């Protein structure tokens, strides 16, 4: 075990699992040679001839492509197992032999990457439980006397049984239930894809995939979302409200959009997003390769700023909806501690500390969720930091002074009408300038024939 000690708090990770974690970072390694000669990634060398692997995937993102993940594991299975061998089981050149033995601890570590079922049943088991199951000992190569596995038999068994993840993103997009949450109208929105596997997947593997939603509002509070892993990809100029307790959320390659999320029980991760605003209560926030994104969050852990980010803004969570506190309780999230303002820069690419800023109180406004729901939450959980509450109070005071000034001007009826037109014109200009006009327009119910479906 690798351990770290911070004052009186000790944290540790399993060494073998950590080795596997480091090794799989090669999944997205780009080879200059293969790029030049045009060989398709991932390499077909040593690949299983399973039709699932050779089939062209319709997945939209290499990170989400379960076929590529399966190919990577098949291509590197020997390396995985050799990495987990005890030193005495390796040759002088650090390779396995036909008689090498794999420890139980190594197979437990491999469960970090591989799990499965018996006879395609719905219950999922970690790899080590399957490998140690008595009827499978002959196949998995487990010896009761030595309490180890035959390297050769274990590898052969794994290769013969490995298949794509039936509950992964590729499978969800290909054969999951299609959800008509986005308006399927003429033009580019025909590309919008929203699918789920919640009707067939075990509880911890439920998933909703949303891709290529363009210039519209999608608002849902649905049993389909409860406890689901949500994957959002290439949504542009849209406003997405997913107001249910969620398991995890990944947002990739989105731009000029606002995401308002129900409480996220585990991790909310953004990658390669531009000009996106995220409003959420989450256990963990991590971001990589984002530009000019704003995060209004409530989180009990320090936000992680990974590599490639520019102009990140953090701000306090500033909204509520009627079921919010109930959803927070269901995901085990509370209002304290809240580390929204204490991010950790994990990958400092240069000495510039200005990769992030905290939103100045003078730029702060609360966010109103424009939908009616049943529930008891009537205010922002935990309230606002005093500096931001003070800024709102000062702004409210200015509005009262303005209203008093207008009232004391004793305008005639015609003057009031003329003044109202001027104010409305200025407000309309402001809506267009800030982009809020599109946000308001997209709240108007769609015409018959292009309406959102329930689900």
Tab-separated table of C-alpha atoms in Angstrom:
chain	number	residue	atom	x	y	z
A	1	UNK	CA	0.000	0.000	0.000
A	2	UNK	CA	1.178	3.516	-0.859
A	3	UNK	CA	0.357	5.888	2.017
A	4	UNK	CA	0.429	9.627	2.530
A	5	UNK	CA	0.177	11.369	5.871
A	6	UNK	CA	-1.191	14.889	6.233
A	7	UNK	CA	-0.876	15.948	9.883
A	8	UNK	CA	-3.090	13.354	11.646
A	9	UNK	CA	-5.002	12.295	8.530
A	10	UNK	CA	-3.657	9.199	6.785
A	11	UNK	CA	-4.685	8.373	3.220
A	12	UNK	CA	-3.641	5.334	1.223
A	13	UNK	CA	-4.270	3.551	-2.066
A	14	UNK	CA	-3.687	-0.074	-3.038
A	15	UNK	CA	-0.292	-0.232	-4.767
A	16	UNK	CA	-1.318	-2.764	-7.424
A	17	UNK	CA	-4.504	-0.854	-8.295
A	18	UNK	CA	-2.444	2.326	-8.503
A	19	UNK	CA	-0.049	0.636	-10.953
A	20	UNK	CA	-2.997	-0.362	-13.147
A	21	UNK	CA	-4.398	3.157	-12.936
A	22	UNK	CA	-1.091	4.603	-14.132
A	23	UNK	CA	-0.791	2.030	-16.921
A	24	UNK	CA	-4.250	2.701	-18.390
A	25	UNK	CA	-3.362	6.368	-18.838
A	26	UNK	CA	-1.771	5.116	-22.079
A	27	UNK	CA	-5.293	4.603	-23.423
A	28	UNK	CA	-5.241	8.037	-25.078
A	29	UNK	CA	-1.542	8.106	-25.942
A	30	UNK	CA	-1.085	9.390	-29.486
A	31	UNK	CA	1.578	7.679	-31.559
A	32	UNK	CA	3.323	10.032	-33.985
A	33	UNK	CA	4.310	7.064	-36.164
A	34	UNK	CA	0.760	5.712	-36.488
A	35	UNK	CA	-0.546	9.226	-37.080
A	36	UNK	CA	1.857	9.645	-39.993
A	37	UNK	CA	1.123	6.290	-41.623
A	38	UNK	CA	-2.581	6.614	-40.980
A	39	UNK	CA	-3.105	3.451	-38.940
A	40	UNK	CA	-6.458	3.554	-37.186
A	41	UNK	CA	-6.416	3.873	-33.400
A	42	UNK	CA	-6.339	1.638	-31.488
A	43	UNK	CA	-3.968	-0.735	-33.219
A	44	UNK	CA	-5.499	-3.965	-34.474
A	45	UNK	CA	-2.306	-5.824	-33.569
A	46	UNK	CA	-2.950	-8.878	-31.388
A	47	UNK	CA	-6.601	-7.925	-31.178
A	48	UNK	CA	-9.341	-10.433	-30.564
A	49	UNK	CA	-11.372	-11.032	-33.699
A	50	UNK	CA	-14.631	-10.512	-31.814
A	51	UNK	CA	-17.228	-8.959	-34.132
A	52	UNK	CA	-17.960	-6.420	-31.385
A	53	UNK	CA	-14.451	-5.049	-31.767
A	54	UNK	CA	-14.249	-4.955	-35.510
A	55	UNK	CA	-17.651	-3.345	-35.812
A	56	UNK	CA	-17.393	0.356	-36.472
A	57	UNK	CA	-18.510	2.129	-33.311
A	58	UNK	CA	-21.035	4.906	-33.444
A	59	UNK	CA	-19.690	6.311	-30.214
A	60	UNK	CA	-18.948	10.017	-30.428
A	61	UNK	CA	-15.911	10.243	-28.192
A	62	UNK	CA	-12.822	8.054	-27.790
A	63	UNK	CA	-12.986	8.394	-24.002
A	64	UNK	CA	-16.482	6.936	-24.119
A	65	UNK	CA	-15.796	4.253	-26.728
A	66	UNK	CA	-16.190	0.912	-24.972
A	67	UNK	CA	-14.973	-0.949	-28.080
A	68	UNK	CA	-11.660	0.892	-27.864
A	69	UNK	CA	-11.421	0.178	-24.134
A	70	UNK	CA	-11.985	-3.530	-24.742
A	71	UNK	CA	-9.389	-3.557	-27.533
A	72	UNK	CA	-6.878	-1.813	-25.271
A	73	UNK	CA	-7.363	-4.385	-22.506
A	74	UNK	CA	-7.092	-7.288	-24.973
A	75	UNK	CA	-3.934	-5.864	-26.538
A	76	UNK	CA	-2.269	-5.253	-23.157
A	77	UNK	CA	-3.631	-8.086	-21.016
A	78	UNK	CA	-0.227	-9.792	-20.720
A	79	UNK	CA	1.305	-6.482	-19.643
A	80	UNK	CA	-1.403	-5.994	-16.999
A	81	UNK	CA	-0.764	-9.414	-15.520
A	82	UNK	CA	3.037	-9.086	-15.631
A	83	UNK	CA	2.755	-5.726	-13.900
A	84	UNK	CA	0.948	-7.434	-11.012
A	85	UNK	CA	3.333	-10.402	-10.641
A	86	UNK	CA	5.559	-10.770	-7.610
A	87	UNK	CA	9.227	-10.155	-8.582
A	88	UNK	CA	10.234	-13.809	-8.119
A	89	UNK	CA	7.696	-14.824	-10.782
A	90	UNK	CA	9.504	-12.778	-13.455
A	91	UNK	CA	12.531	-13.644	-15.592
A	92	UNK	CA	15.702	-11.563	-15.540
A	93	UNK	CA	14.215	-9.512	-18.387
A	94	UNK	CA	11.065	-8.900	-16.298
A	95	UNK	CA	8.724	-11.159	-18.274
A	96	UNK	CA	6.463	-14.004	-17.213
A	97	UNK	CA	7.057	-17.667	-17.952
A	98	UNK	CA	4.615	-20.500	-18.662
A	99	UNK	CA	4.880	-21.500	-14.992
A	100	UNK	CA	4.474	-18.019	-13.459
A	101	UNK	CA	1.903	-17.760	-10.660
A	102	UNK	CA	-0.440	-14.819	-10.032
A	103	UNK	CA	-1.382	-13.949	-6.455
A	104	UNK	CA	-4.945	-13.526	-5.191
A	105	UNK	CA	-4.066	-9.908	-4.363
A	106	UNK	CA	-3.173	-9.313	-8.027
A	107	UNK	CA	-6.535	-10.638	-9.220
A	108	UNK	CA	-8.322	-8.527	-6.599
A	109	UNK	CA	-6.453	-5.506	-8.004
A	110	UNK	CA	-7.502	-6.486	-11.533
A	111	UNK	CA	-11.117	-6.193	-10.352
A	112	UNK	CA	-10.424	-2.455	-10.520
A	113	UNK	CA	-10.713	-2.834	-14.313
A	114	UNK	CA	-12.746	-5.989	-14.942
A	115	UNK	CA	-16.059	-7.292	-13.638
A	116	UNK	CA	-18.566	-9.750	-15.021
A	117	UNK	CA	-21.605	-11.976	-14.768
A	118	UNK	CA	-22.314	-15.710	-14.706
A	119	UNK	CA	-24.143	-16.988	-17.808
A	120	UNK	CA	-25.099	-13.422	-18.770
A	121	UNK	CA	-27.230	-12.974	-15.644
A	122	UNK	CA	-27.993	-9.455	-14.446
A	123	UNK	CA	-25.998	-9.569	-11.193
A	124	UNK	CA	-22.478	-8.212	-11.606
A	125	UNK	CA	-19.484	-9.529	-9.656
A	126	UNK	CA	-15.928	-8.210	-9.367
A	127	UNK	CA	-13.401	-10.320	-11.278
A	128	UNK	CA	-11.807	-11.916	-8.217
A	129	UNK	CA	-15.138	-13.287	-6.976
A	130	UNK	CA	-15.726	-14.976	-10.333
A	131	UNK	CA	-12.151	-16.274	-10.550
A	132	UNK	CA	-12.364	-17.731	-7.035
A	133	UNK	CA	-15.769	-19.355	-7.573
A	134	UNK	CA	-15.335	-23.124	-7.163
A	135	UNK	CA	-16.899	-24.222	-10.508
A	136	UNK	CA	-14.523	-21.891	-12.389
A	137	UNK	CA	-11.252	-22.933	-10.712
A	138	UNK	CA	-10.271	-25.201	-13.617
A	139	UNK	CA	-10.775	-22.379	-16.117
A	140	UNK	CA	-9.264	-19.536	-14.086
A	141	UNK	CA	-6.271	-21.645	-13.051
A	142	UNK	CA	-6.751	-21.217	-9.280
A	143	UNK	CA	-4.956	-23.662	-7.042
A	144	UNK	CA	-6.406	-24.202	-3.570
A	145	UNK	CA	-3.131	-25.538	-2.224
A	146	UNK	CA	-0.920	-22.613	-3.310
A	147	UNK	CA	-3.781	-20.042	-3.290
A	148	UNK	CA	-2.427	-18.676	-6.581
A	149	UNK	CA	-3.470	-18.651	-10.232
A	150	UNK	CA	-1.619	-20.068	-13.216
A	151	UNK	CA	-0.550	-17.063	-15.305
A	152	UNK	CA	-1.127	-18.966	-18.552
A	153	UNK	CA	-4.575	-20.336	-17.602
A	154	UNK	CA	-5.767	-17.037	-16.108
A	155	UNK	CA	-4.778	-15.087	-19.227
A	156	UNK	CA	-6.367	-17.688	-21.542
A	157	UNK	CA	-9.594	-17.662	-19.507
A	158	UNK	CA	-9.782	-13.860	-19.481
A	159	UNK	CA	-9.179	-13.596	-23.237
A	160	UNK	CA	-11.911	-16.120	-23.957
A	161	UNK	CA	-14.462	-14.355	-21.763
A	162	UNK	CA	-13.765	-10.638	-22.267
A	163	UNK	CA	-16.569	-8.726	-23.983
A	164	UNK	CA	-17.521	-5.075	-24.290
A	165	UNK	CA	-19.244	-3.380	-21.370
A	166	UNK	CA	-22.990	-3.997	-21.931
A	167	UNK	CA	-23.777	-1.048	-19.671
A	168	UNK	CA	-21.190	1.363	-21.114
A	169	UNK	CA	-21.646	4.508	-23.144
A	170	UNK	CA	-21.306	2.856	-26.554
A	171	UNK	CA	-23.935	0.239	-25.709
A	172	UNK	CA	-26.234	2.923	-24.293
A	173	UNK	CA	-26.036	4.980	-27.493
A	174	UNK	CA	-26.358	1.964	-29.762
A	175	UNK	CA	-29.109	-0.047	-28.103
A	176	UNK	CA	-30.359	2.008	-25.155
A	177	UNK	CA	-33.820	3.490	-24.900
A	178	UNK	CA	-34.011	6.715	-26.929
A	179	UNK	CA	-35.386	9.705	-25.025
A	180	UNK	CA	-37.148	12.502	-26.907
A	181	UNK	CA	-36.179	15.142	-24.354
A	182	UNK	CA	-34.697	17.513	-26.935
A	183	UNK	CA	-36.907	19.206	-29.516
A	184	UNK	CA	-36.493	17.262	-32.745
A	185	UNK	CA	-37.198	20.104	-35.136
A	186	UNK	CA	-35.852	21.033	-38.555
A	187	UNK	CA	-32.164	21.867	-38.834
A	188	UNK	CA	-29.138	20.851	-36.812
A	189	UNK	CA	-31.073	19.672	-33.760
A	190	UNK	CA	-31.924	16.502	-35.704
A	191	UNK	CA	-28.455	15.369	-34.598
A	192	UNK	CA	-29.446	15.460	-30.910
A	193	UNK	CA	-29.096	12.057	-29.249
A	194	UNK	CA	-30.380	11.292	-25.765
A	195	UNK	CA	-30.486	7.682	-24.575
A	196	UNK	CA	-30.590	5.687	-21.339
A	197	UNK	CA	-30.098	2.124	-20.144
A	198	UNK	CA	-31.961	2.520	-16.843
A	199	UNK	CA	-34.603	-0.017	-17.894
A	200	UNK	CA	-32.036	-2.849	-18.140
A	201	UNK	CA	-28.926	-1.872	-16.163
A	202	UNK	CA	-28.209	-2.797	-12.534
A	203	UNK	CA	-28.612	0.074	-10.063
A	204	UNK	CA	-24.939	1.170	-9.977
A	205	UNK	CA	-24.618	1.050	-13.782
A	206	UNK	CA	-27.572	3.218	-14.816
A	207	UNK	CA	-26.618	5.773	-17.442
A	208	UNK	CA	-28.091	8.668	-19.408
A	209	UNK	CA	-26.156	9.944	-22.450
A	210	UNK	CA	-26.947	13.341	-23.964
A	211	UNK	CA	-25.153	14.505	-27.103
A	212	UNK	CA	-25.331	17.398	-29.568
A	213	UNK	CA	-28.216	19.326	-28.044
A	214	UNK	CA	-28.111	22.681	-29.820
A	215	UNK	CA	-29.745	26.062	-29.100
A	216	UNK	CA	-32.516	24.902	-26.787
A	217	UNK	CA	-33.589	24.286	-23.207
A	218	UNK	CA	-33.833	20.734	-21.855
A	219	UNK	CA	-35.407	20.541	-18.382
A	220	UNK	CA	-36.041	17.250	-16.575
A	221	UNK	CA	-36.730	15.906	-13.109
A	222	UNK	CA	-37.247	12.219	-13.784
A	223	UNK	CA	-36.902	8.731	-12.293
A	224	UNK	CA	-34.732	7.985	-15.339
A	225	UNK	CA	-32.102	10.357	-13.926
A	226	UNK	CA	-32.207	9.230	-10.284
A	227	UNK	CA	-28.871	7.617	-9.379
A	228	UNK	CA	-27.709	7.666	-13.012
A	229	UNK	CA	-24.265	8.336	-14.451
A	230	UNK	CA	-24.911	11.260	-16.820
A	231	UNK	CA	-22.655	11.805	-19.852
A	232	UNK	CA	-23.082	15.102	-21.727
A	233	UNK	CA	-21.212	15.661	-24.988
A	234	UNK	CA	-21.036	18.471	-27.560
A	235	UNK	CA	-24.017	20.484	-26.322
A	236	UNK	CA	-23.826	24.029	-27.663
A	237	UNK	CA	-25.693	27.248	-26.841
A	238	UNK	CA	-28.169	25.339	-24.692
A	239	UNK	CA	-29.635	25.431	-21.194
A	240	UNK	CA	-29.742	22.025	-19.493
A	241	UNK	CA	-31.638	21.502	-16.225
A	242	UNK	CA	-31.333	17.966	-14.751
A	243	UNK	CA	-33.061	18.373	-11.393
A	244	UNK	CA	-32.786	14.894	-9.868
A	245	UNK	CA	-30.234	13.244	-7.531
A	246	UNK	CA	-27.445	12.006	-9.830
A	247	UNK	CA	-24.657	9.451	-9.359
A	248	UNK	CA	-21.975	11.159	-11.477
A	249	UNK	CA	-21.811	13.696	-14.309
A	250	UNK	CA	-19.278	14.099	-17.121
A	251	UNK	CA	-19.517	17.133	-19.412
A	252	UNK	CA	-17.212	17.122	-22.456
A	253	UNK	CA	-16.669	19.391	-25.458
A	254	UNK	CA	-19.611	21.671	-24.675
A	255	UNK	CA	-19.654	25.408	-25.255
A	256	UNK	CA	-21.721	28.519	-24.509
A	257	UNK	CA	-24.175	26.605	-22.334
A	258	UNK	CA	-25.565	26.575	-18.791
A	259	UNK	CA	-25.933	23.340	-16.805
A	260	UNK	CA	-28.079	23.309	-13.660
A	261	UNK	CA	-27.740	19.939	-11.945
A	262	UNK	CA	-29.347	18.107	-9.079
A	263	UNK	CA	-26.947	16.929	-6.339
A	264	UNK	CA	-24.127	14.729	-7.704
A	265	UNK	CA	-23.280	11.917	-5.261
A	266	UNK	CA	-19.751	11.296	-6.575
A	267	UNK	CA	-17.807	13.258	-9.203
A	268	UNK	CA	-18.736	16.078	-11.552
A	269	UNK	CA	-16.030	16.278	-14.239
A	270	UNK	CA	-15.653	18.779	-17.097
A	271	UNK	CA	-13.236	18.366	-19.960
A	272	UNK	CA	-12.553	20.513	-23.012
A	273	UNK	CA	-15.441	22.953	-22.470
A	274	UNK	CA	-15.587	26.636	-23.455
A	275	UNK	CA	-17.704	29.417	-21.939
A	276	UNK	CA	-19.818	27.044	-19.853
A	277	UNK	CA	-21.558	27.805	-16.560
A	278	UNK	CA	-22.202	24.929	-14.161
A	279	UNK	CA	-24.459	25.238	-11.111
A	280	UNK	CA	-24.374	22.194	-8.828
A	281	UNK	CA	-24.042	20.616	-5.415
A	282	UNK	CA	-21.490	17.791	-5.801
A	283	UNK	CA	-19.201	15.584	-3.744
A	284	UNK	CA	-16.234	16.331	-6.011
A	285	UNK	CA	-15.565	18.707	-8.922
A	286	UNK	CA	-12.654	18.177	-11.305
A	287	UNK	CA	-11.910	20.135	-14.469
A	288	UNK	CA	-9.419	19.810	-17.324
A	289	UNK	CA	-8.806	21.751	-20.558
A	290	UNK	CA	-11.600	24.272	-19.920
A	291	UNK	CA	-11.657	27.899	-21.065
A	292	UNK	CA	-13.629	30.758	-19.471
A	293	UNK	CA	-15.938	28.492	-17.472
A	294	UNK	CA	-17.800	29.515	-14.310
A	295	UNK	CA	-18.610	27.100	-11.476
A	296	UNK	CA	-21.275	27.961	-8.905
A	297	UNK	CA	-20.817	25.012	-6.584
A	298	UNK	CA	-21.365	23.678	-3.107
A	299	UNK	CA	-18.891	20.859	-2.378
A	300	UNK	CA	-17.363	19.196	0.713
A	301	UNK	CA	-14.045	18.613	-1.111
A	302	UNK	CA	-11.569	20.971	-2.752
A	303	UNK	CA	-12.245	21.413	-6.506
A	304	UNK	CA	-9.454	19.845	-8.572
A	305	UNK	CA	-7.957	21.961	-11.353
A	306	UNK	CA	-6.184	19.504	-13.656
A	307	UNK	CA	-4.155	20.396	-16.761
A	308	UNK	CA	-4.994	22.772	-19.606
A	309	UNK	CA	-7.434	25.190	-17.947
A	310	UNK	CA	-7.675	28.908	-18.655
A	311	UNK	CA	-9.661	31.648	-16.904
A	312	UNK	CA	-11.618	29.517	-14.445
A	313	UNK	CA	-14.080	31.307	-12.143
A	314	UNK	CA	-15.438	29.855	-8.903
A	315	UNK	CA	-18.489	31.293	-7.198
A	316	UNK	CA	-20.885	30.272	-4.402
A	317	UNK	CA	-23.871	28.047	-5.176
A	318	UNK	CA	-26.675	30.509	-5.840
A	319	UNK	CA	-29.957	28.811	-6.626
A	320	UNK	CA	-32.564	26.395	-5.301
A	321	UNK	CA	-35.534	24.326	-6.420
A	322	UNK	CA	-38.284	22.837	-4.200
A	323	UNK	CA	-36.844	19.287	-3.976
A	324	UNK	CA	-33.185	20.314	-3.625
A	325	UNK	CA	-32.684	19.612	0.093
A	326	UNK	CA	-34.511	16.291	-0.210
A	327	UNK	CA	-32.244	15.350	-3.137
A	328	UNK	CA	-29.157	16.431	-1.149
A	329	UNK	CA	-30.181	14.135	1.705
A	330	UNK	CA	-30.613	11.232	-0.732
A	331	UNK	CA	-27.076	11.722	-2.070
A	332	UNK	CA	-25.528	12.250	1.378
A	333	UNK	CA	-24.522	15.868	0.712
A	334	UNK	CA	-24.792	18.637	3.304
A	335	UNK	CA	-24.156	22.395	3.355
A	336	UNK	CA	-20.959	22.146	5.450
A	337	UNK	CA	-18.098	21.910	4.905
A	338	UNK	CA	-18.115	23.885	1.648
A	339	UNK	CA	-14.801	24.321	-0.189
A	340	UNK	CA	-16.092	26.077	-3.325
A	341	UNK	CA	-13.526	28.863	-2.798
A	342	UNK	CA	-10.470	26.684	-2.081
A	343	UNK	CA	-9.562	24.830	-5.290
A	344	UNK	CA	-6.428	22.721	-5.617
A	345	UNK	CA	-4.256	23.246	-8.697
A	346	UNK	CA	-3.095	19.663	-9.281
A	347	UNK	CA	-1.205	20.263	-12.531
A	348	UNK	CA	0.616	23.576	-12.355
A	349	UNK	CA	1.974	23.970	-15.866
A	350	UNK	CA	3.776	27.221	-15.097
A	351	UNK	CA	4.295	29.632	-12.230
A	352	UNK	CA	1.183	31.595	-13.172
A	353	UNK	CA	-1.239	31.242	-10.246
A	354	UNK	CA	-4.026	33.121	-12.021
A	355	UNK	CA	-5.519	30.049	-13.717
A	356	UNK	CA	-8.578	30.671	-11.517
A	357	UNK	CA	-10.295	33.522	-9.725
A	358	UNK	CA	-13.141	33.893	-7.251
A	359	UNK	CA	-16.106	35.815	-8.637
A	360	UNK	CA	-16.076	39.411	-7.303
A	361	UNK	CA	-19.228	40.088	-5.224
A	362	UNK	CA	-20.068	43.070	-7.459
A	363	UNK	CA	-20.561	40.628	-10.377
A	364	UNK	CA	-22.751	38.231	-8.382
A	365	UNK	CA	-26.451	37.604	-9.004
A	366	UNK	CA	-28.682	34.804	-7.757
A	367	UNK	CA	-30.000	32.322	-10.321
A	368	UNK	CA	-33.726	31.620	-10.541
A	369	UNK	CA	-34.812	28.178	-11.770
A	370	UNK	CA	-37.905	29.039	-13.839
A	371	UNK	CA	-39.967	25.887	-13.233
A	372	UNK	CA	-42.698	24.986	-10.776
A	373	UNK	CA	-42.182	21.822	-8.716
A	374	UNK	CA	-43.463	20.406	-5.460
A	375	UNK	CA	-41.152	20.437	-2.438
A	376	UNK	CA	-40.071	22.271	0.707
A	377	UNK	CA	-36.850	24.078	-0.254
A	378	UNK	CA	-37.501	27.812	-0.499
A	379	UNK	CA	-33.993	29.276	-0.206
A	380	UNK	CA	-30.372	28.601	-1.109
A	381	UNK	CA	-29.121	25.744	1.133
A	382	UNK	CA	-26.588	27.094	3.618
A	383	UNK	CA	-27.198	30.685	2.505
A	384	UNK	CA	-24.600	32.911	0.840
A	385	UNK	CA	-21.176	34.075	2.047
A	386	UNK	CA	-21.520	37.447	3.775
A	387	UNK	CA	-19.687	39.442	1.072
A	388	UNK	CA	-22.077	38.169	-1.609
A	389	UNK	CA	-25.144	38.653	0.589
A	390	UNK	CA	-23.997	42.216	1.252
A	391	UNK	CA	-23.586	42.887	-2.486
A	392	UNK	CA	-27.154	41.674	-3.101
A	393	UNK	CA	-28.419	43.907	-0.275
A	394	UNK	CA	-26.672	46.955	-1.749
A	395	UNK	CA	-28.159	46.214	-5.172
A	396	UNK	CA	-31.624	45.857	-3.653
A	397	UNK	CA	-31.134	49.199	-1.922
A	398	UNK	CA	-30.315	50.840	-5.282
A	399	UNK	CA	-33.528	49.432	-6.757
A	400	UNK	CA	-35.554	50.877	-3.885
A	401	UNK	CA	-33.893	54.289	-4.351
A	402	UNK	CA	-34.648	54.123	-8.085
A	403	UNK	CA	-38.289	53.260	-7.464
A	404	UNK	CA	-38.566	56.093	-4.937
A	405	UNK	CA	-36.980	58.568	-7.388
A	406	UNK	CA	-39.465	57.576	-10.121
A	407	UNK	CA	-42.381	57.884	-7.709
A	408	UNK	CA	-41.278	61.329	-6.486
A	409	UNK	CA	-40.864	62.634	-10.064
A	410	UNK	CA	-44.688	62.968	-10.304
A	411	UNK	CA	-44.733	62.102	-14.005
A	412	UNK	CA	-47.897	62.640	-16.014
A	413	UNK	CA	-49.691	59.650	-17.561
A	414	UNK	CA	-48.088	60.303	-20.960
A	415	UNK	CA	-44.662	60.800	-19.400
A	416	UNK	CA	-45.014	57.531	-17.467
A	417	UNK	CA	-45.953	55.718	-20.680
A	418	UNK	CA	-43.012	57.260	-22.548
A	419	UNK	CA	-40.664	56.470	-19.661
A	420	UNK	CA	-41.860	52.852	-19.574
A	421	UNK	CA	-41.129	52.455	-23.296
A	422	UNK	CA	-37.588	53.799	-22.773
A	423	UNK	CA	-36.945	51.411	-19.880
A	424	UNK	CA	-38.329	48.421	-21.805
A	425	UNK	CA	-36.180	49.258	-24.831
A	426	UNK	CA	-33.067	49.456	-22.648
A	427	UNK	CA	-33.997	46.169	-20.977
A	428	UNK	CA	-34.503	44.531	-24.387
A	429	UNK	CA	-31.066	45.760	-25.532
A	430	UNK	CA	-29.544	44.348	-22.334
A	431	UNK	CA	-31.229	40.954	-22.905
A	432	UNK	CA	-29.739	40.728	-26.407
A	433	UNK	CA	-26.301	41.965	-25.330
A	434	UNK	CA	-26.024	39.468	-22.445
A	435	UNK	CA	-27.494	36.508	-24.347
A	436	UNK	CA	-30.380	36.225	-21.886
A	437	UNK	CA	-32.889	36.786	-24.713
A	438	UNK	CA	-32.164	33.304	-26.119
A	439	UNK	CA	-32.464	31.820	-22.632
A	440	UNK	CA	-35.923	33.354	-22.178
A	441	UNK	CA	-37.090	32.489	-25.698
A	442	UNK	CA	-36.092	28.852	-25.260
A	443	UNK	CA	-38.430	28.584	-22.248
A	444	UNK	CA	-41.446	29.116	-24.501
A	445	UNK	CA	-43.169	25.729	-25.014
A	446	UNK	CA	-42.445	24.265	-28.476
A	447	UNK	CA	-45.079	24.118	-31.159
A	448	UNK	CA	-47.216	21.007	-31.479
A	449	UNK	CA	-45.323	18.186	-33.147
A	450	UNK	CA	-41.937	19.140	-31.719
A	451	UNK	CA	-42.707	18.913	-28.046
A	452	UNK	CA	-40.522	17.242	-25.471
A	453	UNK	CA	-41.505	13.753	-24.461
A	454	UNK	CA	-41.894	12.571	-20.917
A	455	UNK	CA	-39.449	10.084	-19.480
